[in-house]
PDB file of C-alpha atoms in Angstrom:
ATOM      1  CA  ALA A   1     -10.429  -6.020  13.467  1.00 74.00           C
ATOM      2  CA  GLN A   2      -9.079  -3.160  11.421  1.00 82.00           C
ATOM      3  CA  SER A   3     -10.924  -2.224   8.260  1.00 90.00           C
ATOM      4  CA  VAL A   4     -11.260   0.570   5.749  1.00 94.00           C
ATOM      5  CA  ALA A   5     -14.278   1.324   3.604  1.00 95.00           C
ATOM      6  CA  GLN A   6     -14.322   3.410   0.456  1.00 96.00           C
ATOM      7  CA  PRO A   7     -18.009   3.490  -0.432  1.00 96.00           C
ATOM      8  CA  GLU A   8     -17.598   4.766  -3.988  1.00 95.00           C
ATOM      9  CA  ASP A   9     -16.053   2.677  -6.744  1.00 95.00           C
ATOM     10  CA  GLN A  10     -15.786   5.742  -8.947  1.00 97.00           C
ATOM     11  CA  VAL A  11     -16.058   9.496  -8.571  1.00 97.00           C
ATOM     12  CA  ASN A  12     -16.606  11.709 -11.595  1.00 97.00           C
ATOM     13  CA  VAL A  13     -15.738  15.396 -11.409  1.00 97.00           C
ATOM     14  CA  ALA A  14     -15.465  18.205 -13.925  1.00 97.00           C
ATOM     15  CA  GLU A  15     -12.108  19.937 -14.124  1.00 97.00           C
ATOM     16  CA  GLY A  16     -11.978  22.970 -11.861  1.00 97.00           C
ATOM     17  CA  ASN A  17     -14.650  21.654  -9.507  1.00 97.00           C
ATOM     18  CA  PRO A  18     -13.915  20.523  -5.959  1.00 97.00           C
ATOM     19  CA  LEU A  19     -13.548  16.803  -5.374  1.00 97.00           C
ATOM     20  CA  THR A  20     -14.112  14.523  -2.410  1.00 97.00           C
ATOM     21  CA  VAL A  21     -13.148  10.878  -2.120  1.00 98.00           C
ATOM     22  CA  LYS A  22     -14.693   9.241   0.913  1.00 98.00           C
ATOM     23  CA  CYS A  23     -13.097   6.918   3.456  1.00 98.00           C
ATOM     24  CA  THR A  24     -14.254   5.491   6.768  1.00 97.00           C
ATOM     25  CA  TYR A  25     -12.235   3.267   9.050  1.00 95.00           C
ATOM     26  CA  SER A  26     -12.415   0.944  12.010  1.00 92.00           C
ATOM     27  CA  VAL A  27      -9.535   0.253  14.418  1.00 86.00           C
ATOM     28  CA  SER A  28      -9.339  -0.672  18.069  1.00 82.00           C
ATOM     29  CA  GLY A  29      -6.604   1.807  18.963  1.00 80.00           C
ATOM     30  CA  ASN A  30      -5.680   5.238  17.677  1.00 84.00           C
ATOM     31  CA  PRO A  31      -5.897   5.374  13.894  1.00 89.00           C
ATOM     32  CA  TYR A  32      -2.962   6.307  11.755  1.00 91.00           C
ATOM     33  CA  LEU A  33      -4.506   7.204   8.396  1.00 94.00           C
ATOM     34  CA  PHE A  34      -2.979   7.471   4.953  1.00 94.00           C
ATOM     35  CA  TRP A  35      -3.967   8.259   1.384  1.00 97.00           C
ATOM     36  CA  TYR A  36      -2.138   6.776  -1.587  1.00 95.00           C
ATOM     37  CA  VAL A  37      -2.609   7.295  -5.312  1.00 95.00           C
ATOM     38  CA  GLN A  38      -1.968   4.747  -8.061  1.00 92.00           C
ATOM     39  CA  TYR A  39      -1.508   5.772 -11.670  1.00 90.00           C
ATOM     40  CA  PRO A  40      -1.857   3.105 -14.394  1.00 85.00           C
ATOM     41  CA  ASN A  41       0.903   0.481 -14.299  1.00 78.00           C
ATOM     42  CA  ARG A  42       2.617   2.234 -11.403  1.00 82.00           C
ATOM     43  CA  GLY A  43       3.128   1.588  -7.719  1.00 85.00           C
ATOM     44  CA  LEU A  44       1.331   3.405  -4.958  1.00 91.00           C
ATOM     45  CA  GLN A  45       2.463   6.932  -4.179  1.00 93.00           C
ATOM     46  CA  PHE A  46       2.025   8.492  -0.763  1.00 92.00           C
ATOM     47  CA  LEU A  47      -0.205  11.591  -0.699  1.00 95.00           C
ATOM     48  CA  LEU A  48      -0.713  12.459   2.956  1.00 95.00           C
ATOM     49  CA  LYS A  49      -1.161  11.103   6.446  1.00 94.00           C
ATOM     50  CA  TYR A  50      -2.833  11.830   9.757  1.00 94.00           C
ATOM     51  CA  ILE A  51      -1.061  10.719  12.905  1.00 90.00           C
ATOM     52  CA  THR A  52      -2.033  13.272  15.502  1.00 88.00           C
ATOM     53  CA  GLY A  53      -2.662  16.995  15.844  1.00 90.00           C
ATOM     54  CA  ASP A  54      -4.610  19.196  13.458  1.00 92.00           C
ATOM     55  CA  ASN A  55      -7.547  17.341  11.935  1.00 94.00           C
ATOM     56  CA  LEU A  56      -6.946  18.911   8.526  1.00 96.00           C
ATOM     57  CA  VAL A  57      -3.810  17.605   6.887  1.00 96.00           C
ATOM     58  CA  LYS A  58      -2.315  18.842   3.651  1.00 96.00           C
ATOM     59  CA  GLY A  59      -0.405  16.683   1.231  1.00 94.00           C
ATOM     60  CA  SER A  60       1.045  16.438  -2.227  1.00 91.00           C
ATOM     61  CA  TYR A  61      -0.465  17.916  -5.405  1.00 92.00           C
ATOM     62  CA  GLY A  62      -2.848  20.206  -3.507  1.00 95.00           C
ATOM     63  CA  PHE A  63      -4.734  17.397  -1.788  1.00 97.00           C
ATOM     64  CA  GLU A  64      -5.928  17.579   1.786  1.00 97.00           C
ATOM     65  CA  ALA A  65      -7.882  15.315   4.094  1.00 98.00           C
ATOM     66  CA  GLU A  66      -9.942  15.858   7.190  1.00 96.00           C
ATOM     67  CA  PHE A  67      -9.864  13.472  10.128  1.00 96.00           C
ATOM     68  CA  ASN A  68     -13.225  13.210  11.866  1.00 96.00           C
ATOM     69  CA  LYS A  69     -13.037  11.023  14.954  1.00 94.00           C
ATOM     70  CA  SER A  70     -16.762  11.003  15.717  1.00 94.00           C
ATOM     71  CA  GLN A  71     -17.630   9.886  12.199  1.00 95.00           C
ATOM     72  CA  THR A  72     -14.505   7.685  11.886  1.00 96.00           C
ATOM     73  CA  SER A  73     -13.845   9.275   8.518  1.00 97.00           C
ATOM     74  CA  PHE A  74     -10.839  10.568   6.629  1.00 98.00           C
ATOM     75  CA  HIS A  75     -12.154  12.020   3.366  1.00 98.00           C
ATOM     76  CA  LEU A  76      -9.736  13.198   0.708  1.00 98.00           C
ATOM     77  CA  LYS A  77     -10.420  16.593  -0.837  1.00 98.00           C
ATOM     78  CA  LYS A  78      -9.100  19.028  -3.375  1.00 97.00           C
ATOM     79  CA  PRO A  79     -10.561  22.491  -4.037  1.00 97.00           C
ATOM     80  CA  SER A  80     -10.069  22.399  -7.813  1.00 97.00           C
ATOM     81  CA  ALA A  81      -9.645  19.140  -9.719  1.00 97.00           C
ATOM     82  CA  LEU A  82      -7.264  18.656 -12.637  1.00 97.00           C
ATOM     83  CA  VAL A  83      -7.547  16.119 -15.443  1.00 96.00           C
ATOM     84  CA  SER A  84      -4.132  14.836 -14.334  1.00 95.00           C
ATOM     85  CA  ASP A  85      -5.646  13.901 -10.949  1.00 96.00           C
ATOM     86  CA  SER A  86      -7.455  11.021 -12.647  1.00 96.00           C
ATOM     87  CA  ALA A  87      -6.161   7.868 -10.944  1.00 96.00           C
ATOM     88  CA  LEU A  88      -7.001   5.213  -8.376  1.00 95.00           C
ATOM     89  CA  TYR A  89      -7.014   6.452  -4.790  1.00 97.00           C
ATOM     90  CA  PHE A  90      -6.538   4.227  -1.769  1.00 96.00           C
ATOM     91  CA  CYS A  91      -7.263   5.029   1.837  1.00 96.00           C
ATOM     92  CA  ALA A  92      -5.294   3.027   4.419  1.00 94.00           C
ATOM     93  CA  VAL A  93      -5.153   2.683   8.184  1.00 91.00           C
ATOM     94  CA  ARG A  94      -2.728   1.405  10.775  1.00 86.00           C
ATOM     95  CA  ASP A  95      -3.738   0.628  14.309  1.00 72.00           C
ATOM     96  CA  GLY A  96      -1.655   2.884  16.532  1.00 63.00           C
ATOM     97  CA  GLY A  97      -2.220   0.640  19.513  1.00 60.00           C
ATOM     98  CA  PHE A  98      -0.020  -2.298  20.365  1.00 53.00           C
ATOM     99  CA  SER A  99      -2.787  -4.828  20.260  1.00 49.00           C
ATOM    100  CA  GLY A 100      -1.186  -6.213  17.168  1.00 50.00           C
ATOM    101  CA  GLY A 101      -1.093  -5.167  13.575  1.00 50.00           C
ATOM    102  CA  TYR A 102       0.765  -1.934  14.112  1.00 54.00           C
ATOM    103  CA  ASN A 103       3.198  -2.820  11.395  1.00 68.00           C
ATOM    104  CA  LYS A 104       0.704  -3.461   8.665  1.00 82.00           C
ATOM    105  CA  LEU A 105      -1.303  -1.079   6.568  1.00 88.00           C
ATOM    106  CA  ILE A 106      -4.887  -2.046   5.787  1.00 90.00           C
ATOM    107  CA  PHE A 107      -6.099  -0.668   2.474  1.00 93.00           C
ATOM    108  CA  GLY A 108      -9.537   0.169   1.243  1.00 94.00           C
ATOM    109  CA  ALA A 109     -10.751  -1.209  -2.075  1.00 93.00           C
ATOM    110  CA  GLY A 110      -9.849   1.986  -3.897  1.00 94.00           C
ATOM    111  CA  THR A 111     -11.852   4.698  -5.621  1.00 96.00           C
ATOM    112  CA  ARG A 112     -11.293   5.559  -9.237  1.00 96.00           C
ATOM    113  CA  LEU A 113     -11.316   9.306  -9.776  1.00 97.00           C
ATOM    114  CA  ALA A 114     -12.170  10.515 -13.265  1.00 97.00           C
ATOM    115  CA  VAL A 115     -11.756  14.228 -13.925  1.00 97.00           C
ATOM    116  CA  HIS A 116     -13.364  15.379 -17.163  1.00 96.00           C
ATOM    117  CA  PRO A 117     -12.220  18.434 -19.125  1.00 94.00           C
TER     118      PRO A 117
ATOM    119  CA  GLU B   1      14.716  11.130  -5.271  1.00 72.00           C
ATOM    120  CA  PRO B   2      15.385   7.706  -3.741  1.00 74.00           C
ATOM    121  CA  GLU B   3      13.005   4.966  -4.780  1.00 90.00           C
ATOM    122  CA  VAL B   4      12.178   1.310  -4.260  1.00 94.00           C
ATOM    123  CA  THR B   5      13.041  -0.814  -7.275  1.00 95.00           C
ATOM    124  CA  GLN B   6      11.606  -4.208  -8.121  1.00 96.00           C
ATOM    125  CA  THR B   7      12.570  -6.940 -10.562  1.00 96.00           C
ATOM    126  CA  PRO B   8      11.251  -8.506 -12.678  1.00 96.00           C
ATOM    127  CA  SER B   9       8.466  -6.221 -13.803  1.00 95.00           C
ATOM    128  CA  HIS B  10       6.574  -9.211 -15.179  1.00 96.00           C
ATOM    129  CA  GLN B  11       7.103 -12.930 -14.744  1.00 97.00           C
ATOM    130  CA  VAL B  12       5.151 -15.766 -16.276  1.00 97.00           C
ATOM    131  CA  THR B  13       5.561 -19.180 -14.694  1.00 97.00           C
ATOM    132  CA  GLN B  14       4.008 -22.615 -14.715  1.00 97.00           C
ATOM    133  CA  MET B  15       1.987 -23.800 -11.740  1.00 97.00           C
ATOM    134  CA  GLY B  16       4.211 -25.581  -9.228  1.00 97.00           C
ATOM    135  CA  GLN B  17       7.348 -23.659 -10.122  1.00 97.00           C
ATOM    136  CA  GLU B  18       9.358 -21.584  -7.674  1.00 97.00           C
ATOM    137  CA  VAL B  19       9.451 -17.835  -8.143  1.00 98.00           C
ATOM    138  CA  ILE B  20      11.704 -15.225  -6.557  1.00 97.00           C
ATOM    139  CA  LEU B  21      10.738 -11.580  -6.685  1.00 98.00           C
ATOM    140  CA  ARG B  22      13.439  -9.077  -5.897  1.00 97.00           C
ATOM    141  CA  CYS B  23      13.354  -5.651  -4.337  1.00 97.00           C
ATOM    142  CA  VAL B  24      15.902  -2.998  -3.496  1.00 96.00           C
ATOM    143  CA  PRO B  25      14.429  -0.818  -0.727  1.00 95.00           C
ATOM    144  CA  ILE B  26      15.453   2.761  -0.071  1.00 93.00           C
ATOM    145  CA  SER B  27      18.924   2.615   1.410  1.00 90.00           C
ATOM    146  CA  ASN B  28      18.375   4.183   4.849  1.00 88.00           C
ATOM    147  CA  HIS B  29      15.068   2.396   5.479  1.00 91.00           C
ATOM    148  CA  LEU B  30      14.960  -0.379   8.047  1.00 88.00           C
ATOM    149  CA  TYR B  31      11.440  -1.791   7.637  1.00 91.00           C
ATOM    150  CA  PHE B  32      10.438  -3.790   4.609  1.00 93.00           C
ATOM    151  CA  TYR B  33       7.124  -5.100   3.376  1.00 94.00           C
ATOM    152  CA  TRP B  34       5.467  -7.134   0.688  1.00 96.00           C
ATOM    153  CA  TYR B  35       1.919  -6.471  -0.439  1.00 96.00           C
ATOM    154  CA  ARG B  36      -0.034  -7.944  -3.291  1.00 96.00           C
ATOM    155  CA  GLN B  37      -2.913  -6.821  -5.456  1.00 93.00           C
ATOM    156  CA  ILE B  38      -4.938  -9.385  -7.328  1.00 92.00           C
ATOM    157  CA  LEU B  39      -6.347  -7.830 -10.502  1.00 86.00           C
ATOM    158  CA  GLY B  40      -9.288  -5.592  -9.686  1.00 81.00           C
ATOM    159  CA  GLN B  41      -9.056  -6.208  -5.958  1.00 84.00           C
ATOM    160  CA  LYS B  42      -7.660  -4.357  -2.975  1.00 87.00           C
ATOM    161  CA  VAL B  43      -4.030  -4.159  -1.935  1.00 92.00           C
ATOM    162  CA  GLU B  44      -3.357  -6.841   0.706  1.00 93.00           C
ATOM    163  CA  PHE B  45      -0.614  -7.031   3.319  1.00 92.00           C
ATOM    164  CA  LEU B  46       1.590 -10.104   3.139  1.00 95.00           C
ATOM    165  CA  VAL B  47       4.523  -9.618   5.470  1.00 94.00           C
ATOM    166  CA  SER B  48       6.695  -7.096   7.276  1.00 91.00           C
ATOM    167  CA  PHE B  49      10.388  -7.572   8.001  1.00 92.00           C
ATOM    168  CA  TYR B  50      12.771  -5.865  10.363  1.00 88.00           C
ATOM    169  CA  ASN B  51      16.180  -6.665  11.784  1.00 87.00           C
ATOM    170  CA  ASN B  52      16.468  -9.779   9.645  1.00 89.00           C
ATOM    171  CA  GLU B  53      13.280 -11.375  10.804  1.00 90.00           C
ATOM    172  CA  ILE B  54       9.585 -11.344  10.065  1.00 91.00           C
ATOM    173  CA  SER B  55       7.796  -8.954  12.400  1.00 88.00           C
ATOM    174  CA  GLU B  56       4.305  -9.698  11.171  1.00 88.00           C
ATOM    175  CA  LYS B  57       2.588 -11.773   8.507  1.00 91.00           C
ATOM    176  CA  SER B  58      -0.928 -12.225   7.223  1.00 91.00           C
ATOM    177  CA  GLU B  59      -2.902 -15.428   6.812  1.00 91.00           C
ATOM    178  CA  ILE B  60      -2.080 -15.281   3.096  1.00 93.00           C
ATOM    179  CA  PHE B  61       1.622 -15.693   3.898  1.00 95.00           C
ATOM    180  CA  ASP B  62       1.614 -19.454   4.381  1.00 93.00           C
ATOM    181  CA  ASP B  63       4.459 -21.972   4.253  1.00 94.00           C
ATOM    182  CA  GLN B  64       4.770 -21.526   0.500  1.00 96.00           C
ATOM    183  CA  PHE B  65       6.035 -17.994   1.018  1.00 97.00           C
ATOM    184  CA  SER B  66       9.340 -16.849   2.452  1.00 97.00           C
ATOM    185  CA  VAL B  67      11.296 -13.618   2.614  1.00 97.00           C
ATOM    186  CA  GLU B  68      14.958 -12.968   2.894  1.00 94.00           C
ATOM    187  CA  ARG B  69      17.433 -10.142   2.984  1.00 92.00           C
ATOM    188  CA  PRO B  70      20.436 -11.956   1.578  1.00 85.00           C
ATOM    189  CA  ASP B  71      22.721  -8.935   1.553  1.00 86.00           C
ATOM    190  CA  GLY B  72      22.674  -5.294   2.570  1.00 77.00           C
ATOM    191  CA  SER B  73      20.503  -4.140  -0.293  1.00 85.00           C
ATOM    192  CA  ASN B  74      18.133  -6.811  -1.613  1.00 92.00           C
ATOM    193  CA  PHE B  75      14.872  -8.002  -0.094  1.00 96.00           C
ATOM    194  CA  THR B  76      13.324 -11.027  -1.757  1.00 97.00           C
ATOM    195  CA  LEU B  77       9.983 -12.802  -1.748  1.00 98.00           C
ATOM    196  CA  LYS B  78      10.038 -16.488  -2.673  1.00 97.00           C
ATOM    197  CA  ILE B  79       7.004 -18.528  -3.572  1.00 97.00           C
ATOM    198  CA  ARG B  80       8.022 -22.150  -3.342  1.00 96.00           C
ATOM    199  CA  SER B  81       5.378 -23.825  -5.475  1.00 95.00           C
ATOM    200  CA  THR B  82       3.158 -21.367  -7.284  1.00 96.00           C
ATOM    201  CA  LYS B  83      -0.586 -21.795  -7.606  1.00 96.00           C
ATOM    202  CA  LEU B  84      -2.946 -20.197 -10.092  1.00 96.00           C
ATOM    203  CA  GLU B  85      -4.334 -17.966  -7.352  1.00 95.00           C
ATOM    204  CA  ASP B  86      -0.869 -16.508  -6.723  1.00 96.00           C
ATOM    205  CA  SER B  87      -1.267 -14.519  -9.927  1.00 97.00           C
ATOM    206  CA  ALA B  88      -1.167 -10.890  -8.816  1.00 96.00           C
ATOM    207  CA  MET B  89       0.876  -7.715  -8.732  1.00 95.00           C
ATOM    208  CA  TYR B  90       3.363  -7.931  -5.891  1.00 97.00           C
ATOM    209  CA  PHE B  91       4.514  -4.664  -4.354  1.00 96.00           C
ATOM    210  CA  CYS B  92       7.579  -4.231  -2.209  1.00 96.00           C
ATOM    211  CA  ALA B  93       7.643  -1.293   0.179  1.00 94.00           C
ATOM    212  CA  SER B  94       9.997   0.169   2.734  1.00 93.00           C
ATOM    213  CA  SER B  95       9.738   2.709   5.512  1.00 90.00           C
ATOM    214  CA  GLU B  96      12.096   4.579   7.765  1.00 86.00           C
ATOM    215  CA  ILE B  97       9.965   4.046  10.855  1.00 79.00           C
ATOM    216  CA  PRO B  98       7.327   1.377  11.366  1.00 75.00           C
ATOM    217  CA  ASN B  99       4.187   2.879  12.723  1.00 73.00           C
ATOM    218  CA  THR B 100       3.748   6.509  11.848  1.00 73.00           C
ATOM    219  CA  GLY B 101       5.925   6.553   8.778  1.00 76.00           C
ATOM    220  CA  GLU B 102       4.625   6.358   5.279  1.00 86.00           C
ATOM    221  CA  LEU B 103       5.487   3.428   3.064  1.00 90.00           C
ATOM    222  CA  PHE B 104       7.385   3.908  -0.156  1.00 92.00           C
ATOM    223  CA  PHE B 105       6.285   1.417  -2.789  1.00 93.00           C
ATOM    224  CA  GLY B 106       8.023  -0.021  -5.798  1.00 94.00           C
ATOM    225  CA  GLU B 107       6.274  -0.213  -9.148  1.00 93.00           C
ATOM    226  CA  GLY B 108       5.422  -3.843  -8.631  1.00 94.00           C
ATOM    227  CA  SER B 109       6.166  -7.235 -10.128  1.00 96.00           C
ATOM    228  CA  ARG B 110       3.334  -8.799 -12.060  1.00 96.00           C
ATOM    229  CA  LEU B 111       3.248 -12.563 -11.571  1.00 97.00           C
ATOM    230  CA  THR B 112       1.215 -14.690 -13.961  1.00 97.00           C
ATOM    231  CA  VAL B 113       0.846 -18.368 -13.075  1.00 97.00           C
ATOM    232  CA  LEU B 114      -0.345 -20.617 -15.903  1.00 96.00           C
TER     233      LEU B 114
END
């Protein structure tokens, strides 16, 4: 069964410091991995995705994520955090195989990022 | 920038009543989805829809739920007889392609069942 784990409920970072939000996944086929951000009272906004190719993918607002197949991880990173990055971040996976479930996105529980001035 | 729009933003209903949540997906997208997020919990897949039929649904999407694309623009989620546990934020999403494409989400419809 597909699953996503975000081990941290909350990550606290000082503005200007690098940030990492962790994500690990489990799928039976090739993983298609996504990061979304949710600001208060808003829908989810797409940040970036990994489908194939270079393990380091770059996305919106200076975020990037590294796909690590051996560790089944897809951690979200940013070199220098901003207060405006404070939000709820969701990792999600699709199973790229055709064993079923290729249409649906499985989300992690979310990690709240708090960036302090 | 094109966006997914949802109405109503908030609906309060009595248990047992029917509710219809409406969505207008991005115009050139062909794949449509409903997800829900119970307060404080993770975002859960409900159903995906393509070519006027359900392509996949979760175990949550039981006989009380239905989806429809009644015209060329709207995509609706109907809950036939609401239960207290249906209280959640319901998100509509659309995508241009099904598997590798990102989903574009609306801002959600908050359903409160009393």
